Amino acid sequence: MESWRRHPLVFWAMGLPGIFWLIVFFLVPLGFVWLMSFGEKRGIVDIAITGTLENYLRAFDPVYLGILFKTVRISLIVTLLCIVIGYPVAYVIAFSPPKVRTWLLLAIMLPFWINMLIRTYALIAVFRTRGYVNFTLEWLYGLLRLDALFGPFQPLPMLYNEFAVIFGIVYVFLPFAVLPMYAAIERLDRSLLEAAADLGASRFHTFLTITLPLTRSGIASAVLLVFIPALGSFLIPELLGGPNAYMIGNVIAAQFKKANDWPFGAALSFLLMYATFAILAVRPLLVRRAAKGEGAR
Amino acid sequence: MHASAREDAPRAVVSLRGIRRRFGRVTAVDGIDLDIREGEFFALLGPSGCGKTTLLRIIAGLERPDAGRIFIDGADMTTTAPNHRPVNMVFQSYALFPHMTVAENVAYGLRLEGLARAVIAERVREALALVRLEGLEDRRPDALSGGQRQRVALARALVKRPRVLLLDEPLSALDARLREEMRLELSALQMRLGLTFVLVTHDQDEALSMADRIAVMRNGRIEQLDEPEGLYERPRNRFVAEFIGKINFFDSILEEVDEEGLRVVLPGVGPLSLPVRCLVTERKAADLALGDALTLAIRPEKIRISRAGDHADADSDLFGGQDKADVRLTGRIAEWAYYGGISHMIVEATLPQSGEVRRISVVFQNAAKETVEAFDIGDAVVLSWPASAMIVLTS
Ligand SMILES: Nc1ncnc2c1ncn2[C@@H]1O[C@H](COP(=O)(O)OP(=O)(O)O)[C@@H](O)[C@H]1O
Ligand SMILES: [Mg+2]
């Protein structure tokens, strides 16, 4: 652990390329963007750094606040869904026999091997008016002769709305929720569950008082791993959401492209980043509560 | 082991009938019939991997047997879930809930019974007092020593007032001194509460010193079930004889047998007459045929060791004046381990007729300081013992 103290040269030689990379390609550009957020647009490409706070103030315009609020709402719903769907999945994987477990984990990670753009387009094929879901529904509708009762089949509007965006983000981020929760459940000492049963607890009670409190740190990790990227997502709402389902990421992207207002985009970006930091600061609290646990109360 | 309990025996709290459990190709428990009596301290003793834990878990309901039935208080509980069985377990790893305090751990099982808060608090206090853990109520398990954790695990199980307390190697994680202390404490606790204890251990000293009855297991079967003294003095086969304490074996051949006793030939030593009580196996004297190969065995502490020369003629007073030193071997001390109270020696003895050299284990009571100091490695000594001190095992 402490060996780098004894071999500082090796330490620096190993660390330097990474540090260099971080500074040149991350921190420096970030600094530029940060400066830009205090600037004014002077023509199509000219930006003057004037130290104005105008860009930040503009962010509090009700239009943007509304989008920000919607972004947080969608991200919260997505996170909740990922936890609620992901926990049972993680639980089943963690409790399956080792051989099956390997395959299930592989299945969870399989989507990582396919580009997100392609997966998102695949979702469009599933959800659009003449997509697989509506096609199947129409077939069932005809099969059950519901058209006699309710008139001809109306395709469900499943694309270009909030539903599609939420579904899309959940679909993409679910593995990020499953993996940390799986790790936490897998680490859980099985003899604790047996001890609870031995002391008279039903399976459900054991779950509530032992499993859940002791895997809370995994849930906390999953929440952060889903919520933070969800806040910044723009590709999925861009492809699956209509103008009504725009998230803050789309607004920021638009400033750098269509609207060509880099200073404002920079300010919005930093606001989002500060918000993320604030959430990260909450994490130790979450984890500490998990460690202390309240299951016994 | 015979399935039916003796008439005068207290009734069985736990009865196992034909219990069998396999894990893949391994048969962990291979057809066990067992009655554990009300209020006894029962031990399952055997080498690692012989199926002790599996059997205990089957009683607790944490493991389902593939075959056989379990009765607790006469009720068939073979398929009853662990949370509905009136038994509680102290896990080998203690399995304390890390996110709960000591008091919450102990209260866990009581909360589930829906008792009033005040009642729970009182019983938790009682249980913690019983294991002498007052004042640590609000500690978390990770802030406790190994011994304290063990006591919490004990209190957590005892507070449920189980019909049977199951203990899986409860002392194995403690250091030697604490282990000794806890042994006495567990025994005292069991006597005071009058509760039935079933202890799993691989440590013969632990089983011998604490248990009322011991089942010695090997490969998923019970080799012998007896009281400690019975196991030690009348082991039924070589495995039990060797597992419990140290012992010296001699192969021999049966020459004559009647109601009085048996006459055997100890190769290299000569003929010996033994009373019939030395025959401790299930096979009765009547089943034996002349020429049968037998194993004679003698415990190291039953061998008298003396310096060559000053031994000569003291036979009569050696063994309470009753037994003669029927076997007499000369040899040299090859190894000597000094334990304070006793010394354990390996003597390389020469068999008088064949001249063969045998290593014989001898335990010497360090009664007088002078005699201990009188012996040294390489010394010529005489080993002697009466034939009646030996036991006869059939192969
Ligand atoms: N859950 C299990 N899965 C596979 N094999 C097991 C399992 N539990 C026990 N065994 C095997 O059964 C045998 C008996 O184990 P155990 O009852 O733990 O022995 P002991 O407690 O006497 O050391 C061992 O060979 C062990 O490897
Ligand atoms: Mg074991």
XYZ file of C-alpha atoms and ligand atoms in Angstrom:
720
model
C 0.000 0.000 0.000
C 2.626 2.465 1.102
C 5.241 1.278 -1.349
C 4.862 4.390 -3.496
C 6.472 6.330 -0.693
C 9.566 4.205 -1.057
C 9.599 4.274 -4.846
C 8.350 7.760 -5.729
C 9.935 7.657 -9.173
C 8.045 4.552 -10.202
C 4.915 6.117 -8.818
C 5.355 9.250 -10.895
C 6.344 7.341 -14.028
C 3.204 5.258 -13.783
C 0.918 8.103 -12.854
C 2.201 10.816 -15.130
C 0.577 9.837 -18.450
C -2.801 9.601 -16.747
C -2.347 12.876 -14.938
C -1.160 14.550 -18.136
C -4.200 13.211 -19.977
C -6.515 14.461 -17.279
C -5.029 17.956 -17.268
C -4.708 18.507 -21.008
C -7.901 16.916 -22.211
C -10.204 17.416 -19.273
C -9.289 20.125 -16.811
C -8.040 22.668 -19.349
C -11.107 22.448 -21.630
C -13.296 22.463 -18.547
C -11.569 25.664 -17.474
C -12.252 27.215 -20.851
C -15.897 26.320 -20.622
C -16.052 27.675 -17.106
C -14.545 30.992 -18.255
C -16.901 31.015 -21.195
C -19.859 30.835 -18.856
C -18.932 34.339 -17.718
C -18.741 35.639 -21.255
C -20.873 37.367 -23.862
C -21.501 36.451 -27.459
C -20.047 38.990 -29.889
C -20.891 37.697 -33.356
C -21.044 34.172 -34.745
C -17.776 32.836 -33.288
C -16.545 35.691 -31.087
C -16.918 35.376 -27.350
C -15.718 38.022 -24.928
C -15.088 37.037 -21.309
C -16.613 39.959 -19.491
C -17.273 38.419 -16.106
C -21.006 38.822 -16.512
C -23.406 36.733 -14.496
C -26.071 37.231 -17.135
C -25.843 33.626 -18.354
C -26.464 32.212 -14.909
C -29.357 34.552 -14.287
C -30.921 33.511 -17.587
C -30.904 29.930 -16.391
C -33.491 30.895 -13.798
C -35.951 31.845 -16.486
C -39.167 29.861 -15.878
C -38.770 28.086 -19.215
C -35.441 26.613 -18.226
C -36.445 26.076 -14.621
C -39.394 24.102 -15.922
C -37.161 21.928 -18.057
C -34.754 21.508 -15.163
C -37.611 20.486 -12.909
C -38.826 18.011 -15.511
C -35.294 16.659 -15.873
C -35.052 16.040 -12.146
C -38.519 14.488 -12.125
C -37.715 12.143 -15.013
C -34.360 11.247 -13.469
C -36.011 10.463 -10.134
C -38.637 8.278 -11.787
C -35.941 6.527 -13.815
C -33.833 5.958 -10.712
C -36.773 4.624 -8.763
C -37.702 2.258 -11.591
C -34.109 1.079 -11.970
C -33.912 0.273 -8.248
C -37.329 -1.357 -8.079
C -36.723 -3.441 -11.190
C -33.004 -3.923 -10.620
C -33.042 -5.088 -7.000
C -35.079 -8.242 -7.591
C -32.925 -8.995 -10.632
C -29.742 -8.525 -8.570
C -31.258 -10.658 -5.800
C -32.122 -13.511 -8.113
C -28.673 -13.446 -9.693
C -26.911 -13.348 -6.328
C -28.907 -16.315 -5.043
C -28.700 -18.487 -8.126
C -26.226 -21.372 -8.381
C -22.714 -20.257 -9.439
C -22.997 -21.667 -12.953
C -26.316 -19.991 -13.686
C -25.019 -16.808 -12.054
C -22.227 -16.449 -14.618
C -24.695 -16.622 -17.476
C -27.133 -14.210 -15.859
C -24.361 -11.686 -15.240
C -23.298 -12.067 -18.834
C -26.854 -11.376 -19.929
C -26.899 -8.214 -17.802
C -23.666 -7.000 -19.377
C -24.512 -8.052 -22.911
C -26.111 -4.687 -23.830
C -22.778 -2.962 -23.103
C -21.396 -4.650 -26.191
C -23.885 -2.937 -28.452
C -23.695 0.759 -29.161
C -26.254 2.786 -27.244
C -27.341 4.585 -30.414
C -28.194 1.299 -32.080
C -30.079 0.084 -29.026
C -32.034 3.312 -28.898
C -32.951 3.062 -32.576
C -34.026 -0.507 -31.907
C -36.397 0.864 -29.284
C -37.915 3.148 -31.912
C -38.641 0.107 -34.032
C -40.396 -1.441 -31.068
C -42.431 1.555 -29.980
C -43.413 3.471 -33.119
C -46.973 3.529 -34.384
C -46.322 0.617 -36.731
C -43.821 -0.941 -34.347
C -43.714 -4.372 -32.771
C -45.716 -3.493 -29.688
C -48.558 -1.882 -31.560
C -48.423 -4.628 -34.154
C -48.807 -7.264 -31.445
C -51.536 -5.309 -29.703
C -53.435 -4.926 -32.947
C -53.160 -8.633 -33.579
C -54.522 -9.394 -30.082
C -57.226 -6.759 -30.570
C -58.369 -8.497 -33.738
C -58.075 -11.911 -32.175
C -60.335 -10.951 -29.271
C -62.771 -9.227 -31.674
C -62.568 -6.035 -29.631
C -63.113 -3.962 -32.762
C -66.752 -5.001 -32.644
C -67.017 -3.419 -29.194
C -64.695 -0.416 -29.328
C -64.277 0.335 -33.024
C -61.063 -0.016 -35.031
C -57.710 -0.390 -33.287
C -56.039 2.848 -32.221
C -52.233 2.470 -32.079
C -50.843 3.446 -28.692
C -48.694 6.593 -28.824
C -45.562 5.137 -27.267
C -42.933 7.233 -28.956
C -41.963 10.906 -28.692
C -43.299 11.390 -25.195
C -42.120 11.145 -21.620
C -42.973 7.461 -21.433
C -40.555 6.695 -24.255
C -37.808 8.782 -22.656
C -38.241 7.147 -19.246
C -38.367 3.706 -20.778
C -35.290 4.431 -22.870
C -33.188 5.721 -19.979
C -34.259 2.855 -17.695
C -33.408 0.431 -20.462
C -29.916 1.865 -20.876
C -29.066 2.386 -17.202
C -30.596 -0.718 -15.652
C -27.305 -2.666 -15.741
C -25.623 0.168 -13.833
C -28.214 -0.288 -11.114
C -28.126 -4.083 -11.094
C -24.366 -4.520 -10.811
C -23.644 -2.597 -7.578
C -26.745 -4.042 -5.936
C -25.737 -7.510 -7.062
C -22.279 -6.972 -5.584
C -23.785 -5.915 -2.263
C -26.225 -8.827 -2.067
C -23.560 -11.285 -3.136
C -21.277 -10.068 -0.338
C -23.992 -10.539 2.255
C -23.093 -13.247 4.779
C -25.633 -16.017 4.217
C -25.363 -17.174 7.808
C -27.024 -13.904 8.851
C -30.110 -14.880 6.873
C -30.036 -18.323 8.427
C -29.647 -16.804 11.881
C -32.710 -14.628 11.271
C -34.732 -17.642 10.153
C -33.481 -19.597 13.144
C -34.655 -16.812 15.448
C -38.119 -17.001 13.961
C -38.135 -14.518 11.102
C -40.091 -15.297 7.953
C -38.372 -14.854 4.618
C -40.077 -11.528 4.101
C -39.196 -10.254 7.553
C -35.596 -11.398 7.056
C -35.527 -9.450 3.825
C -36.841 -6.292 5.469
C -34.710 -6.397 8.603
C -31.470 -8.006 7.406
C -31.024 -8.126 3.641
C -32.309 -4.671 2.811
C -30.468 -2.724 5.534
C -27.229 -4.567 4.875
C -27.317 -3.970 1.123
C -28.202 -0.307 1.412
C -24.747 0.833 0.339
C -25.274 -1.091 -2.914
C -28.586 0.661 -3.412
C -26.962 4.031 -2.692
C -24.319 3.327 -5.339
C -26.993 2.275 -7.801
C -28.965 5.457 -7.139
C -25.961 7.633 -7.891
C -24.858 5.587 -10.884
C -28.281 6.010 -12.432
C -29.453 9.389 -11.210
C -26.405 11.442 -12.168
C -26.060 10.211 -15.761
C -29.827 10.380 -16.128
C -29.732 14.078 -15.229
C -27.296 14.695 -18.056
C -28.827 12.431 -20.662
C -29.593 14.059 -23.997
C -29.234 11.383 -26.666
C -32.196 9.329 -25.529
C -34.611 12.266 -25.099
C -33.325 13.564 -28.429
C -34.208 10.334 -30.215
C -37.184 9.046 -28.238
C -38.707 12.194 -26.825
C -40.530 14.846 -28.739
C -40.096 18.556 -28.037
C -42.303 18.029 -24.991
C -39.917 15.555 -23.461
C -36.764 17.655 -23.744
C -34.431 17.423 -20.827
C -31.800 19.906 -19.661
C -29.170 17.979 -21.604
C -31.005 18.744 -24.822
C -31.173 22.433 -23.948
C -27.447 22.519 -23.298
C -26.689 20.630 -26.502
C -28.897 23.066 -28.397
C -26.913 26.072 -27.065
C -23.724 24.621 -28.468
C -25.321 23.741 -31.784
C -28.527 25.225 -33.118
C -28.727 28.286 -30.838
C -24.979 28.884 -31.058
C -24.928 30.465 -27.604
C -21.884 28.876 -26.034
C -21.711 31.131 -22.960
C -25.261 30.239 -21.964
C -24.641 26.542 -22.692
C -21.514 26.713 -20.551
C -23.408 28.280 -17.671
C -26.132 25.642 -17.848
C -23.490 22.914 -17.956
C -21.857 24.195 -14.822
C -25.133 24.553 -13.007
C -25.815 20.913 -13.794
C -22.362 19.995 -12.589
C -22.790 21.872 -9.312
C -26.061 20.100 -8.784
C -24.312 16.782 -9.365
C -21.635 17.672 -6.834
C -24.315 18.518 -4.337
C -25.858 15.084 -4.852
C -22.475 13.396 -4.509
C -22.011 15.191 -1.232
C -25.148 13.476 0.006
C -23.742 10.027 -0.727
C -21.570 9.678 2.397
C -24.699 10.464 4.398
C -26.614 7.726 2.608
C -23.839 5.227 3.119
C -23.277 6.124 6.740
C -26.947 5.580 7.399
C -26.628 2.259 5.625
C -23.678 1.246 7.769
C -25.408 2.238 10.965
C -28.606 0.721 9.731
C -32.048 1.314 11.067
C -33.364 -2.166 10.449
C -33.406 -2.899 14.136
C -35.602 -0.017 15.132
C -27.310 -47.406 18.031
C -30.716 -48.779 18.718
C -33.634 -46.657 17.786
C -35.900 -47.420 20.711
C -35.232 -45.449 23.863
C -34.776 -47.360 27.070
C -37.789 -47.399 29.352
C -36.063 -45.707 32.254
C -34.443 -43.071 30.031
C -35.875 -39.562 30.057
C -37.972 -38.965 26.968
C -36.363 -37.757 23.796
C -36.602 -34.082 22.867
C -35.155 -34.676 19.434
C -35.498 -37.960 17.610
C -33.827 -38.597 14.295
C -34.825 -41.587 12.220
C -32.861 -42.688 9.171
C -31.568 -39.214 8.367
C -29.655 -39.002 5.132
C -28.297 -36.023 3.216
C -26.175 -35.911 0.088
C -24.398 -32.997 -1.578
C -23.741 -34.069 -5.123
C -21.496 -37.073 -4.796
C -20.698 -36.486 -1.117
C -22.921 -38.215 1.412
C -22.654 -35.844 4.353
C -25.104 -37.698 6.616
C -25.552 -41.356 5.951
C -28.511 -42.838 7.781
C -28.565 -41.584 11.349
C -30.880 -42.686 14.135
C -30.537 -40.684 17.282
C -32.479 -39.771 20.399
C -31.450 -36.709 22.320
C -32.828 -36.783 25.836
C -34.513 -34.017 27.735
C -32.023 -31.882 29.637
C -28.849 -33.572 28.530
C -25.648 -32.070 27.212
C -25.150 -33.982 24.005
C -22.072 -33.785 21.797
C -21.554 -34.704 18.167
C -17.873 -35.437 17.866
C -15.890 -36.322 14.784
C -13.172 -35.258 12.412
C -13.725 -32.325 10.080
C -16.059 -33.144 7.205
C -17.792 -36.068 8.903
C -21.198 -34.397 8.692
C -21.635 -32.911 12.168
C -22.628 -29.452 11.006
C -24.972 -30.868 8.395
C -26.726 -32.969 11.031
C -27.057 -29.962 13.338
C -28.441 -27.867 10.498
C -30.934 -30.592 9.724
C -32.165 -30.408 13.324
C -32.376 -26.607 13.040
C -34.258 -26.893 9.748
C -31.623 -25.012 7.772
C -30.993 -28.134 5.737
C -33.539 -30.629 4.453
C -32.706 -34.327 4.742
C -33.028 -36.397 1.563
C -34.479 -39.203 3.637
C -35.535 -39.785 7.216
C -37.686 -37.977 9.744
C -37.071 -35.504 12.545
C -39.251 -35.396 15.613
C -39.027 -32.563 18.100
C -41.019 -33.159 21.261
C -42.715 -35.998 19.438
C -43.967 -33.817 16.595
C -42.801 -34.600 13.085
C -40.899 -31.499 12.002
C -39.135 -32.911 8.980
C -40.558 -30.290 6.657
C -41.089 -27.501 9.188
C -39.283 -24.261 8.346
C -36.524 -23.174 10.755
C -38.568 -20.211 11.962
C -41.265 -22.561 13.192
C -39.013 -24.939 15.137
C -38.552 -24.631 18.896
C -34.779 -24.886 18.617
C -32.140 -22.197 18.339
C -28.612 -22.233 17.100
C -25.313 -20.625 17.988
C -23.530 -20.376 14.660
C -19.877 -21.187 14.266
C -19.276 -17.706 12.846
C -21.720 -16.316 15.463
C -23.655 -14.620 12.641
C -24.377 -11.497 14.678
C -26.277 -8.824 12.805
C -23.624 -6.168 12.178
C -26.109 -3.323 11.822
C -27.684 -3.887 15.209
C -26.438 -3.275 18.726
C -25.912 -6.087 21.195
C -29.309 -5.443 22.741
C -31.011 -5.327 19.340
C -29.350 -8.570 18.330
C -30.607 -10.288 21.446
C -34.053 -8.743 21.108
C -34.401 -9.745 17.451
C -35.968 -13.127 18.103
C -38.262 -11.773 20.813
C -39.640 -8.933 18.704
C -40.877 -11.570 16.314
C -42.893 -13.163 19.078
C -44.891 -9.970 19.445
C -44.105 -9.522 23.114
C -44.635 -6.243 24.909
C -41.716 -3.843 24.857
C -41.215 -4.019 28.604
C -41.189 -7.813 28.555
C -38.642 -7.842 25.764
C -36.413 -5.356 27.563
C -36.577 -7.422 30.749
C -35.752 -10.686 29.021
C -32.908 -9.116 27.057
C -31.498 -7.782 30.308
C -31.796 -11.221 31.906
C -30.132 -12.951 28.977
C -27.254 -10.485 28.909
C -26.804 -10.904 32.648
C -26.749 -14.665 32.172
C -23.777 -14.424 29.834
C -22.240 -11.563 31.846
C -22.484 -8.895 29.185
C -24.183 -6.156 31.180
C -23.101 -2.703 30.113
C -22.408 -3.627 26.495
C -26.025 -3.286 25.329
C -25.335 -0.430 22.948
C -22.139 -1.729 21.381
C -22.139 -3.017 17.852
C -20.674 -6.458 17.124
C -17.596 -5.039 15.415
C -16.669 -3.298 18.662
C -16.643 -6.561 20.630
C -13.929 -9.118 21.291
C -14.284 -12.692 20.040
C -15.340 -13.926 23.447
C -17.941 -11.200 23.817
C -19.386 -11.913 20.383
C -19.679 -15.521 21.345
C -21.651 -14.555 24.436
C -23.961 -12.338 22.404
C -24.634 -15.234 20.042
C -25.362 -17.395 23.061
C -27.647 -14.815 24.656
C -29.484 -14.265 21.388
C -30.306 -17.957 21.156
C -30.980 -18.511 24.877
C -33.345 -15.573 25.166
C -35.765 -17.482 22.920
C -35.978 -20.211 25.585
C -35.575 -22.976 23.020
C -36.350 -26.608 23.725
C -32.910 -27.430 22.391
C -29.886 -25.186 22.000
C -27.684 -26.133 19.071
C -24.034 -25.084 19.202
C -21.781 -25.457 16.167
C -18.132 -25.465 17.275
C -18.882 -22.524 19.572
C -15.410 -22.367 21.058
C -13.277 -22.977 17.996
C -12.645 -19.295 17.284
C -11.492 -18.503 20.813
C -7.936 -18.629 22.137
C -6.924 -21.547 24.361
C -7.395 -19.815 27.674
C -10.791 -18.346 26.855
C -11.862 -21.687 25.420
C -11.105 -23.395 28.728
C -13.047 -20.717 30.591
C -16.039 -20.890 28.252
C -16.140 -24.681 28.536
C -16.729 -24.459 32.244
C -19.158 -21.614 31.766
C -21.187 -23.455 29.141
C -21.402 -26.530 31.353
C -22.481 -24.450 34.311
C -25.047 -22.631 32.190
C -26.476 -25.855 30.857
C -26.830 -27.287 34.334
C -28.361 -24.128 35.729
C -30.925 -23.789 32.942
C -31.583 -27.516 32.682
C -31.769 -26.975 28.929
C -30.932 -29.571 26.302
C -27.667 -28.675 24.560
C -26.417 -30.262 21.357
C -22.791 -29.376 20.785
C -20.858 -30.004 17.596
C -17.104 -30.261 17.965
C -14.022 -31.892 16.514
C -12.204 -31.447 19.810
C -12.349 -34.603 21.926
C -11.343 -32.768 25.112
C -14.233 -30.377 24.635
C -16.700 -33.222 24.178
C -15.319 -35.339 27.015
C -15.255 -32.485 29.503
C -18.688 -31.036 28.779
C -21.026 -33.663 27.417
C -23.235 -36.163 29.201
C -23.309 -38.319 26.104
C -21.248 -38.226 22.940
C -21.921 -39.534 19.466
C -18.682 -40.149 17.614
C -19.219 -39.672 13.894
C -17.273 -40.738 10.856
C -18.256 -40.366 7.203
C -21.804 -39.386 8.049
C -22.441 -42.283 10.406
C -22.418 -42.663 14.156
C -19.577 -44.974 15.145
C -20.423 -45.069 18.824
C -22.786 -43.333 21.194
C -21.893 -43.433 24.835
C -21.010 -41.490 27.920
C -17.499 -39.983 27.926
C -16.103 -42.653 30.211
C -17.629 -45.418 28.117
C -16.120 -44.025 24.939
C -12.721 -43.757 26.484
C -12.609 -47.039 28.340
C -14.707 -49.168 26.025
C -14.274 -47.878 22.486
C -16.108 -50.106 20.095
C -13.595 -50.004 17.264
C -10.166 -48.787 16.320
C -11.497 -45.517 14.908
C -13.165 -44.474 18.151
C -10.246 -45.760 20.235
C -7.820 -43.677 18.216
C -10.014 -40.599 17.881
C -10.634 -40.273 21.605
C -7.266 -39.958 23.315
C -4.073 -41.792 22.508
C -3.793 -45.564 22.383
C -1.353 -48.349 21.521
C -2.517 -51.196 19.298
C -1.208 -54.761 19.109
C -2.384 -57.302 16.575
C -3.032 -60.658 18.147
C -4.676 -64.026 17.582
C -7.367 -65.683 19.644
C -6.355 -69.012 21.164
C -9.105 -69.906 23.541
C -12.374 -68.385 24.697
C -14.945 -69.303 27.366
C -17.233 -67.533 29.850
C -14.291 -66.740 32.089
C -12.173 -64.955 29.600
C -10.074 -65.186 26.514
C -6.625 -66.372 25.890
C -4.719 -64.681 23.125
C -1.271 -64.742 21.675
C 0.480 -61.430 21.444
C 3.024 -62.016 18.689
C 6.536 -61.364 19.946
C 5.359 -61.234 23.543
C 3.585 -64.502 24.262
C 0.259 -65.795 25.518
C -2.014 -63.614 27.652
C -5.227 -64.254 29.565
C -7.808 -61.499 29.640
C -11.083 -61.259 31.537
C -14.136 -61.208 29.267
C -14.944 -57.585 30.228
C -11.952 -56.518 28.158
C -13.940 -57.447 25.085
C -15.656 -54.138 24.328
C -16.927 -54.601 20.793
C -20.451 -55.489 19.821
C -19.329 -59.002 19.034
C -19.864 -61.235 22.021
C -17.380 -63.798 23.211
C -19.633 -66.516 21.866
C -19.332 -65.137 18.328
C -15.592 -65.427 18.337
C -13.814 -68.350 16.738
C -10.402 -69.651 17.526
C -7.751 -68.189 15.278
C -9.664 -64.886 14.824
C -7.461 -61.859 14.429
C -8.029 -59.423 17.287
C -6.627 -56.018 18.136
C -5.451 -55.487 21.669
C -5.130 -51.933 22.846
C -3.723 -50.186 25.878
C -4.077 -46.530 26.853
C -0.762 -44.747 27.480
C -1.622 -43.761 31.048
C -2.328 -47.370 32.001
C 1.261 -48.342 31.295
C 3.644 -48.243 34.196
C 7.092 -46.933 33.370
C 10.103 -47.460 35.599
C 13.858 -47.364 35.309
C 15.458 -50.604 34.252
C 17.006 -52.084 37.378
C 14.904 -50.655 40.214
C 11.789 -52.374 38.908
C 12.518 -56.044 39.489
C 9.860 -57.266 41.900
C 7.403 -54.543 42.756
C 4.525 -56.087 40.762
C 2.155 -56.643 43.620
C 1.804 -53.030 44.780
C 1.866 -51.483 41.324
C -1.714 -51.996 40.372
C -3.469 -51.893 43.683
C -2.208 -55.353 44.552
C -4.858 -56.977 42.386
C -3.340 -57.272 38.960
C -0.013 -58.601 37.997
C 2.131 -56.921 35.418
C 1.371 -59.539 32.779
C 3.191 -57.677 30.054
C 6.695 -56.477 30.612
C 8.787 -54.830 27.918
C 12.165 -53.201 28.023
C 13.086 -50.234 25.896
C 14.507 -46.754 25.624
C 12.836 -43.371 25.810
C 12.871 -42.030 22.234
C 10.791 -38.881 22.615
C 9.525 -36.917 25.538
C 7.010 -34.093 25.558
C 6.657 -32.353 28.887
C 3.229 -30.827 29.599
C 3.757 -29.793 33.184
C 1.256 -32.040 34.900
C 2.016 -34.989 32.709
C 4.737 -36.098 30.366
C 4.061 -37.896 27.164
C 6.788 -40.302 26.123
C 7.424 -42.493 23.150
C 9.337 -45.567 24.209
C 11.034 -47.803 21.687
C 10.378 -51.172 23.254
C 11.822 -54.482 22.171
C 9.447 -57.412 22.051
C 11.127 -60.191 24.068
C 10.453 -63.160 21.754
C 10.883 -61.620 18.300
C 13.269 -58.776 19.086
C 11.035 -56.465 17.021
C 11.124 -52.805 18.091
C 7.759 -51.096 18.694
C 7.122 -47.450 19.458
C 4.820 -47.286 22.446
C 3.084 -44.207 23.720
C 3.243 -43.738 27.490
C 1.778 -41.027 29.680
C 3.614 -40.381 32.874
C 2.087 -38.536 35.792
C 4.578 -35.976 37.054
C 3.627 -36.669 40.636
C 6.989 -36.105 42.226
C 9.507 -33.609 40.981
C 12.387 -36.009 41.476
C 10.961 -38.789 39.322
C 10.371 -36.412 36.430
C 13.917 -35.247 36.587
C 15.167 -38.817 36.867
C 14.138 -39.643 33.288
C 15.927 -38.533 30.158
C 15.799 -39.312 26.466
C 17.774 -42.460 25.723
C 17.262 -43.917 29.229
C 16.610 -47.631 29.480
C 13.174 -48.227 30.963
C 10.780 -51.046 31.713
C 7.143 -50.829 30.630
C 4.636 -53.033 32.330
C 0.869 -53.416 32.535
C -1.685 -55.968 33.601
C -3.509 -57.806 30.828
C -6.816 -56.687 32.315
C -5.967 -53.051 31.519
C -6.077 -53.847 27.837
C -9.122 -53.809 25.638
C -9.920 -56.227 22.876
C -11.215 -54.928 19.579
C -12.374 -57.179 16.812
C -11.110 -56.145 13.400
N -23.743 -26.867 1.183
C -22.892 -27.862 0.859
N -22.611 -28.109 -0.428
C -21.778 -29.106 -0.780
N -21.168 -29.919 0.083
C -21.397 -29.721 1.392
C -22.264 -28.687 1.852
N -22.307 -28.727 3.202
C -21.493 -29.743 3.561
N -20.957 -30.340 2.492
C -20.047 -31.503 2.516
O -20.583 -32.463 3.368
C -19.580 -33.018 4.184
C -19.914 -32.798 5.645
O -19.813 -31.440 5.936
P -20.079 -30.840 7.374
O -21.398 -31.293 7.852
O -19.858 -29.382 7.312
O -18.915 -31.523 8.206
P -18.347 -31.146 9.645
O -19.191 -30.097 10.258
O -18.357 -32.429 10.396
O -16.939 -30.678 9.404
C -18.276 -32.398 3.755
O -17.652 -33.273 2.833
C -18.696 -31.144 3.084
O -17.800 -30.799 2.081
Mg -18.630 -28.139 10.878
